[in-house]
PDB file of C-alpha atoms in Angstrom:
ATOM      1  CA  UNK W   1     104.019  96.683  96.953  1.00  0.00           C
ATOM      2  CA  UNK W   2     105.375  96.961  93.333  1.00  0.00           C
ATOM      3  CA  UNK W   3     108.895  98.324  93.135  1.00  0.00           C
ATOM      4  CA  UNK W   4     108.020 100.058  89.914  1.00  0.00           C
ATOM      5  CA  UNK W   5     105.865 103.088  88.995  1.00  0.00           C
ATOM      6  CA  UNK W   6     104.109 103.364  85.440  1.00  0.00           C
ATOM      7  CA  UNK W   7     101.700 105.526  83.856  1.00  0.00           C
ATOM      8  CA  UNK W   8      98.085 103.970  83.976  1.00  0.00           C
ATOM      9  CA  UNK W   9      97.533 104.243  80.316  1.00  0.00           C
ATOM     10  CA  UNK W  10      99.003 105.600  77.090  1.00  0.00           C
ATOM     11  CA  UNK W  11      97.559 105.707  73.329  1.00  0.00           C
ATOM     12  CA  UNK W  12      99.740 105.253  70.176  1.00  0.00           C
ATOM     13  CA  UNK W  13      98.933 105.597  66.616  1.00  0.00           C
ATOM     14  CA  UNK W  14      99.439 102.580  64.519  1.00  0.00           C
ATOM     15  CA  UNK W  15     102.899 102.668  62.702  1.00  0.00           C
ATOM     16  CA  UNK W  16     104.439 104.997  65.321  1.00  0.00           C
ATOM     17  CA  UNK W  17     106.711 104.272  68.252  1.00  0.00           C
ATOM     18  CA  UNK W  18     105.408 103.421  71.640  1.00  0.00           C
ATOM     19  CA  UNK W  19     107.648 104.595  74.059  1.00  0.00           C
ATOM     20  CA  UNK W  20     106.396 103.133  77.835  1.00  0.00           C
ATOM     21  CA  UNK W  21     108.324 104.500  80.934  1.00  0.00           C
ATOM     22  CA  UNK W  22     109.066 102.908  83.940  1.00  0.00           C
ATOM     23  CA  UNK W  23     110.361 104.391  87.165  1.00  0.00           C
ATOM     24  CA  UNK W  24     112.364 102.070  89.615  1.00  0.00           C
ATOM     25  CA  UNK W  25     114.247 104.503  91.752  1.00  0.00           C
ATOM     26  CA  UNK W  26     114.766 102.061  94.420  1.00  0.00           C
ATOM     27  CA  UNK W  27     116.444  99.342  92.336  1.00  0.00           C
ATOM     28  CA  UNK W  28     119.458  97.384  93.670  1.00  0.00           C
ATOM     29  CA  UNK W  29     122.467  96.748  91.871  1.00  0.00           C
ATOM     30  CA  UNK W  30     121.838  93.273  91.167  1.00  0.00           C
ATOM     31  CA  UNK W  31     118.222  93.676  90.112  1.00  0.00           C
ATOM     32  CA  UNK W  32     117.091  93.192  86.526  1.00  0.00           C
ATOM     33  CA  UNK W  33     114.323  95.176  84.685  1.00  0.00           C
ATOM     34  CA  UNK W  34     111.889  92.808  83.007  1.00  0.00           C
ATOM     35  CA  UNK W  35     109.008  93.630  80.802  1.00  0.00           C
ATOM     36  CA  UNK W  36     105.972  91.682  80.239  1.00  0.00           C
ATOM     37  CA  UNK W  37     102.614  92.392  78.433  1.00  0.00           C
ATOM     38  CA  UNK W  38      99.221  90.813  78.692  1.00  0.00           C
ATOM     39  CA  UNK W  39      96.693  90.914  75.965  1.00  0.00           C
ATOM     40  CA  UNK W  40      93.147  90.631  77.190  1.00  0.00           C
ATOM     41  CA  UNK W  41      92.158  87.317  78.681  1.00  0.00           C
ATOM     42  CA  UNK W  42      95.844  85.813  77.894  1.00  0.00           C
ATOM     43  CA  UNK W  43      98.686  85.046  80.217  1.00  0.00           C
ATOM     44  CA  UNK W  44     101.436  87.511  80.471  1.00  0.00           C
ATOM     45  CA  UNK W  45     103.957  87.273  77.772  1.00  0.00           C
ATOM     46  CA  UNK W  46     107.653  88.068  78.188  1.00  0.00           C
ATOM     47  CA  UNK W  47     109.180  90.924  76.157  1.00  0.00           C
ATOM     48  CA  UNK W  48     112.647  91.780  77.299  1.00  0.00           C
ATOM     49  CA  UNK W  49     114.936  92.018  80.204  1.00  0.00           C
ATOM     50  CA  UNK W  50     118.269  93.900  80.927  1.00  0.00           C
ATOM     51  CA  UNK W  51     120.464  94.891  83.983  1.00  0.00           C
ATOM     52  CA  UNK W  52     122.153  97.978  82.919  1.00  0.00           C
ATOM     53  CA  UNK W  53     123.009  98.057  79.091  1.00  0.00           C
ATOM     54  CA  UNK W  54     120.431  98.687  76.499  1.00  0.00           C
ATOM     55  CA  UNK W  55     118.842  95.520  74.973  1.00  0.00           C
ATOM     56  CA  UNK W  56     117.066  94.929  71.741  1.00  0.00           C
ATOM     57  CA  UNK W  57     115.224  91.859  70.444  1.00  0.00           C
ATOM     58  CA  UNK W  58     112.626  91.132  67.672  1.00  0.00           C
ATOM     59  CA  UNK W  59     109.951  92.484  69.834  1.00  0.00           C
ATOM     60  CA  UNK W  60     111.178  95.656  71.574  1.00  0.00           C
ATOM     61  CA  UNK W  61     114.123  97.653  72.793  1.00  0.00           C
ATOM     62  CA  UNK W  62     114.932  98.312  76.506  1.00  0.00           C
ATOM     63  CA  UNK W  63     116.742 101.525  77.282  1.00  0.00           C
ATOM     64  CA  UNK W  64     117.857 101.871  81.019  1.00  0.00           C
ATOM     65  CA  UNK W  65     119.383 105.112  82.214  1.00  0.00           C
ATOM     66  CA  UNK W  66     122.878 105.329  83.263  1.00  0.00           C
ATOM     67  CA  UNK W  67     121.679 105.712  87.113  1.00  0.00           C
ATOM     68  CA  UNK W  68     119.250 102.775  86.557  1.00  0.00           C
ATOM     69  CA  UNK W  69     116.601 104.427  88.181  1.00  0.00           C
ATOM     70  CA  UNK W  70     114.247 104.321  85.124  1.00  0.00           C
ATOM     71  CA  UNK W  71     113.825 102.648  81.757  1.00  0.00           C
ATOM     72  CA  UNK W  72     111.747 102.910  78.568  1.00  0.00           C
ATOM     73  CA  UNK W  73     110.372 100.071  76.592  1.00  0.00           C
ATOM     74  CA  UNK W  74     110.166 100.964  73.007  1.00  0.00           C
ATOM     75  CA  UNK W  75     107.816  99.342  70.453  1.00  0.00           C
ATOM     76  CA  UNK W  76     109.398 100.605  67.084  1.00  0.00           C
ATOM     77  CA  UNK W  77     106.261 100.205  64.929  1.00  0.00           C
ATOM     78  CA  UNK W  78     103.231  99.678  66.973  1.00  0.00           C
ATOM     79  CA  UNK W  79     100.427  97.512  65.539  1.00  0.00           C
ATOM     80  CA  UNK W  80      96.751  97.068  66.615  1.00  0.00           C
ATOM     81  CA  UNK W  81      97.965  93.747  68.112  1.00  0.00           C
ATOM     82  CA  UNK W  82     100.158  95.557  70.623  1.00  0.00           C
ATOM     83  CA  UNK W  83      97.291  96.833  72.213  1.00  0.00           C
ATOM     84  CA  UNK W  84      97.916  95.257  75.881  1.00  0.00           C
ATOM     85  CA  UNK W  85      98.668  95.918  79.316  1.00  0.00           C
ATOM     86  CA  UNK W  86     102.377  96.360  79.837  1.00  0.00           C
ATOM     87  CA  UNK W  87     104.147  95.428  83.158  1.00  0.00           C
ATOM     88  CA  UNK W  88     107.736  96.604  84.253  1.00  0.00           C
ATOM     89  CA  UNK W  89     109.217  94.359  86.951  1.00  0.00           C
ATOM     90  CA  UNK W  90     112.442  94.424  88.937  1.00  0.00           C
ATOM     91  CA  UNK W  91     113.872  91.300  90.527  1.00  0.00           C
ATOM     92  CA  UNK W  92     117.189  90.184  91.784  1.00  0.00           C
ATOM     93  CA  UNK W  93     119.223  87.956  89.183  1.00  0.00           C
ATOM     94  CA  UNK W  94     120.112  85.481  92.082  1.00  0.00           C
ATOM     95  CA  UNK W  95     116.635  85.186  93.531  1.00  0.00           C
ATOM     96  CA  UNK W  96     115.727  81.504  93.854  1.00  0.00           C
ATOM     97  CA  UNK W  97     112.232  82.025  92.998  1.00  0.00           C
ATOM     98  CA  UNK W  98     110.295  83.692  90.194  1.00  0.00           C
ATOM     99  CA  UNK W  99     108.290  85.915  92.398  1.00  0.00           C
ATOM    100  CA  UNK W 100     107.565  88.860  90.158  1.00  0.00           C
ATOM    101  CA  UNK W 101     105.835  91.512  91.851  1.00  0.00           C
ATOM    102  CA  UNK W 102     103.502  92.804  89.221  1.00  0.00           C
ATOM    103  CA  UNK W 103     101.876  96.480  89.509  1.00  0.00           C
ATOM    104  CA  UNK W 104      99.015  97.555  87.562  1.00  0.00           C
ATOM    105  CA  UNK W 105     100.895  98.177  84.446  1.00  0.00           C
ATOM    106  CA  UNK W 106     100.486 100.641  81.588  1.00  0.00           C
ATOM    107  CA  UNK W 107      97.209 100.003  79.426  1.00  0.00           C
ATOM    108  CA  UNK W 108      98.509 100.729  76.117  1.00  0.00           C
ATOM    109  CA  UNK W 109      95.893 101.406  73.218  1.00  0.00           C
ATOM    110  CA  UNK W 110      97.089 101.469  69.708  1.00  0.00           C
ATOM    111  CA  UNK W 111      94.703 103.228  67.468  1.00  0.00           C
ATOM    112  CA  UNK W 112      94.158 102.983  63.909  1.00  0.00           C
TER     113      UNK W 112
ATOM    114  CA  UNK K   1     101.961  79.842  72.353  1.00  0.00           C
ATOM    115  CA  UNK K   2     104.176  79.069  75.236  1.00  0.00           C
ATOM    116  CA  UNK K   3     103.498  75.259  75.608  1.00  0.00           C
ATOM    117  CA  UNK K   4     102.099  75.734  79.188  1.00  0.00           C
ATOM    118  CA  UNK K   5      98.417  74.409  79.332  1.00  0.00           C
ATOM    119  CA  UNK K   6      95.985  74.794  82.094  1.00  0.00           C
ATOM    120  CA  UNK K   7      92.652  73.230  82.900  1.00  0.00           C
ATOM    121  CA  UNK K   8      89.893  73.911  83.263  1.00  0.00           C
ATOM    122  CA  UNK K   9      89.700  77.129  81.533  1.00  0.00           C
ATOM    123  CA  UNK K  10      86.612  78.462  83.289  1.00  0.00           C
ATOM    124  CA  UNK K  11      84.798  77.062  86.276  1.00  0.00           C
ATOM    125  CA  UNK K  12      82.045  78.103  88.899  1.00  0.00           C
ATOM    126  CA  UNK K  13      82.201  77.178  92.310  1.00  0.00           C
ATOM    127  CA  UNK K  14      80.332  77.958  95.734  1.00  0.00           C
ATOM    128  CA  UNK K  15      81.564  79.308  98.881  1.00  0.00           C
ATOM    129  CA  UNK K  16      83.064  76.761 101.084  1.00  0.00           C
ATOM    130  CA  UNK K  17      83.637  74.484  98.251  1.00  0.00           C
ATOM    131  CA  UNK K  18      87.221  73.090  97.257  1.00  0.00           C
ATOM    132  CA  UNK K  19      88.826  73.436  93.807  1.00  0.00           C
ATOM    133  CA  UNK K  20      91.871  71.874  92.003  1.00  0.00           C
ATOM    134  CA  UNK K  21      93.446  73.567  89.076  1.00  0.00           C
ATOM    135  CA  UNK K  22      96.167  71.771  86.848  1.00  0.00           C
ATOM    136  CA  UNK K  23      98.992  72.996  84.810  1.00  0.00           C
ATOM    137  CA  UNK K  24     101.285  71.369  82.280  1.00  0.00           C
ATOM    138  CA  UNK K  25     104.472  73.009  81.873  1.00  0.00           C
ATOM    139  CA  UNK K  26     106.479  73.598  78.864  1.00  0.00           C
ATOM    140  CA  UNK K  27     108.660  70.399  77.863  1.00  0.00           C
ATOM    141  CA  UNK K  28     112.015  70.552  79.979  1.00  0.00           C
ATOM    142  CA  UNK K  29     110.907  72.989  82.396  1.00  0.00           C
ATOM    143  CA  UNK K  30     111.429  72.010  86.139  1.00  0.00           C
ATOM    144  CA  UNK K  31     109.818  75.094  87.910  1.00  0.00           C
ATOM    145  CA  UNK K  32     106.281  76.088  88.186  1.00  0.00           C
ATOM    146  CA  UNK K  33     104.941  79.159  89.596  1.00  0.00           C
ATOM    147  CA  UNK K  34     101.273  80.107  90.272  1.00  0.00           C
ATOM    148  CA  UNK K  35      99.718  83.451  90.326  1.00  0.00           C
ATOM    149  CA  UNK K  36      96.132  85.104  91.121  1.00  0.00           C
ATOM    150  CA  UNK K  37      95.123  87.955  89.059  1.00  0.00           C
ATOM    151  CA  UNK K  38      91.788  89.507  90.311  1.00  0.00           C
ATOM    152  CA  UNK K  39      90.048  91.790  87.848  1.00  0.00           C
ATOM    153  CA  UNK K  40      91.784  94.858  87.052  1.00  0.00           C
ATOM    154  CA  UNK K  41      94.938  94.064  88.976  1.00  0.00           C
ATOM    155  CA  UNK K  42      98.322  92.727  88.123  1.00  0.00           C
ATOM    156  CA  UNK K  43      99.099  89.021  88.974  1.00  0.00           C
ATOM    157  CA  UNK K  44     100.115  88.209  92.540  1.00  0.00           C
ATOM    158  CA  UNK K  45     102.610  85.608  93.296  1.00  0.00           C
ATOM    159  CA  UNK K  46     101.097  82.417  95.210  1.00  0.00           C
ATOM    160  CA  UNK K  47     103.880  79.898  95.378  1.00  0.00           C
ATOM    161  CA  UNK K  48     106.570  78.284  93.157  1.00  0.00           C
ATOM    162  CA  UNK K  49     107.699  74.597  92.880  1.00  0.00           C
ATOM    163  CA  UNK K  50     110.930  73.347  91.872  1.00  0.00           C
ATOM    164  CA  UNK K  51     111.514  69.715  91.381  1.00  0.00           C
ATOM    165  CA  UNK K  52     108.519  68.690  93.531  1.00  0.00           C
ATOM    166  CA  UNK K  53     109.289  70.760  96.229  1.00  0.00           C
ATOM    167  CA  UNK K  54     107.598  74.178  97.316  1.00  0.00           C
ATOM    168  CA  UNK K  55     110.546  76.738  97.280  1.00  0.00           C
ATOM    169  CA  UNK K  56     108.916  80.106  97.578  1.00  0.00           C
ATOM    170  CA  UNK K  57     105.409  81.357  98.687  1.00  0.00           C
ATOM    171  CA  UNK K  58     103.614  84.666  98.659  1.00  0.00           C
ATOM    172  CA  UNK K  59     101.341  86.133 101.145  1.00  0.00           C
ATOM    173  CA  UNK K  60      98.392  83.615 100.736  1.00  0.00           C
ATOM    174  CA  UNK K  61      96.785  81.528 103.349  1.00  0.00           C
ATOM    175  CA  UNK K  62      97.522  77.677 103.893  1.00  0.00           C
ATOM    176  CA  UNK K  63      94.394  76.745 102.266  1.00  0.00           C
ATOM    177  CA  UNK K  64      96.158  77.375  98.937  1.00  0.00           C
ATOM    178  CA  UNK K  65      98.307  74.531  98.558  1.00  0.00           C
ATOM    179  CA  UNK K  66     100.069  72.807  95.712  1.00  0.00           C
ATOM    180  CA  UNK K  67     101.741  69.762  93.948  1.00  0.00           C
ATOM    181  CA  UNK K  68     104.398  69.087  91.618  1.00  0.00           C
ATOM    182  CA  UNK K  69     104.772  65.764  89.860  1.00  0.00           C
ATOM    183  CA  UNK K  70     107.663  63.997  88.743  1.00  0.00           C
ATOM    184  CA  UNK K  71     106.832  65.099  85.082  1.00  0.00           C
ATOM    185  CA  UNK K  72     106.671  68.628  86.386  1.00  0.00           C
ATOM    186  CA  UNK K  73     103.147  69.125  85.859  1.00  0.00           C
ATOM    187  CA  UNK K  74     101.418  70.864  88.761  1.00  0.00           C
ATOM    188  CA  UNK K  75      98.217  71.309  90.745  1.00  0.00           C
ATOM    189  CA  UNK K  76      96.734  74.183  92.649  1.00  0.00           C
ATOM    190  CA  UNK K  77      94.350  73.327  95.319  1.00  0.00           C
ATOM    191  CA  UNK K  78      92.250  75.932  97.154  1.00  0.00           C
ATOM    192  CA  UNK K  79      89.972  74.931 100.124  1.00  0.00           C
ATOM    193  CA  UNK K  80      87.297  76.457 101.699  1.00  0.00           C
ATOM    194  CA  UNK K  81      86.450  78.727  98.858  1.00  0.00           C
ATOM    195  CA  UNK K  82      85.785  82.378  99.619  1.00  0.00           C
ATOM    196  CA  UNK K  83      84.197  85.055  97.167  1.00  0.00           C
ATOM    197  CA  UNK K  84      87.472  86.903  96.963  1.00  0.00           C
ATOM    198  CA  UNK K  85      89.028  83.834  95.575  1.00  0.00           C
ATOM    199  CA  UNK K  86      87.298  84.754  92.306  1.00  0.00           C
ATOM    200  CA  UNK K  87      90.146  85.527  89.864  1.00  0.00           C
ATOM    201  CA  UNK K  88      92.156  84.420  86.902  1.00  0.00           C
ATOM    202  CA  UNK K  89      94.733  81.739  88.030  1.00  0.00           C
ATOM    203  CA  UNK K  90      97.841  81.819  86.100  1.00  0.00           C
ATOM    204  CA  UNK K  91     100.415  78.951  85.910  1.00  0.00           C
ATOM    205  CA  UNK K  92     104.030  79.888  84.709  1.00  0.00           C
ATOM    206  CA  UNK K  93     106.724  77.297  83.900  1.00  0.00           C
ATOM    207  CA  UNK K  94     110.480  77.888  83.518  1.00  0.00           C
ATOM    208  CA  UNK K  95     113.689  76.301  83.557  1.00  0.00           C
ATOM    209  CA  UNK K  96     115.375  77.206  86.998  1.00  0.00           C
ATOM    210  CA  UNK K  97     118.212  76.261  89.398  1.00  0.00           C
ATOM    211  CA  UNK K  98     118.004  76.394  93.024  1.00  0.00           C
ATOM    212  CA  UNK K  99     119.778  79.454  93.491  1.00  0.00           C
ATOM    213  CA  UNK K 100     119.641  81.447  90.446  1.00  0.00           C
ATOM    214  CA  UNK K 101     116.536  82.101  87.852  1.00  0.00           C
ATOM    215  CA  UNK K 102     117.135  84.730  85.512  1.00  0.00           C
ATOM    216  CA  UNK K 103     115.157  83.593  82.556  1.00  0.00           C
ATOM    217  CA  UNK K 104     111.834  84.263  81.489  1.00  0.00           C
ATOM    218  CA  UNK K 105     108.365  82.828  82.573  1.00  0.00           C
ATOM    219  CA  UNK K 106     106.202  81.238  80.275  1.00  0.00           C
ATOM    220  CA  UNK K 107     102.519  81.777  81.008  1.00  0.00           C
ATOM    221  CA  UNK K 108      99.549  79.744  80.406  1.00  0.00           C
ATOM    222  CA  UNK K 109      96.216  81.155  79.409  1.00  0.00           C
ATOM    223  CA  UNK K 110      94.919  80.905  82.918  1.00  0.00           C
ATOM    224  CA  UNK K 111      91.852  79.195  84.633  1.00  0.00           C
ATOM    225  CA  UNK K 112      88.998  81.706  85.378  1.00  0.00           C
ATOM    226  CA  UNK K 113      87.222  80.779  88.757  1.00  0.00           C
ATOM    227  CA  UNK K 114      84.030  82.400  89.803  1.00  0.00           C
ATOM    228  CA  UNK K 115      83.156  81.625  93.466  1.00  0.00           C
ATOM    229  CA  UNK K 116      79.266  82.519  94.203  1.00  0.00           C
TER     230      UNK K 116
END
């Protein structure tokens, strides 16, 4: 079973910020939070990951709560091309495998 | 583009047949993971190869097997195909070490298998 809980779907107006929440209340101290997205008929694409500090890159920002039990992925100015399924995943930093446990993710639809 | 290529992109098989899917990893990546994604579901981890050895496996039966070659490309073989094996099979490469893998996975576009 996935260690994360995400809303099934969300809509966002084009040009506005998209805020995608994720609950990971059972996260362990050595587990990172990863976000991937999957545009229709393509393989998943890495977005960002973090341990406990907020992170930002050219694609998005990741806000992790102080207790690390939840996080929010922020797409600052959503475009139609951001329409995709977004997956929040937790995994240990020292894992010897890339066994990601994907849930069913959040289906984000960006509206014109 | 991730530099990970998979072939074939689509194929149709019948129950009981065998299938081989191929993956060419991104240059310099020594680790390949395979995932199965059924329609409407998230990807499920099948197994991982690191430097030609399997070093992690998900909850899949032995009829799912694989290989990794010296150039780090990989194959996924599925024997005795069942209807439920119909899915998108994703290959992902990464640069890993035996004990620590914190980096990202680079996924290919997948091979869509239909079993009739």
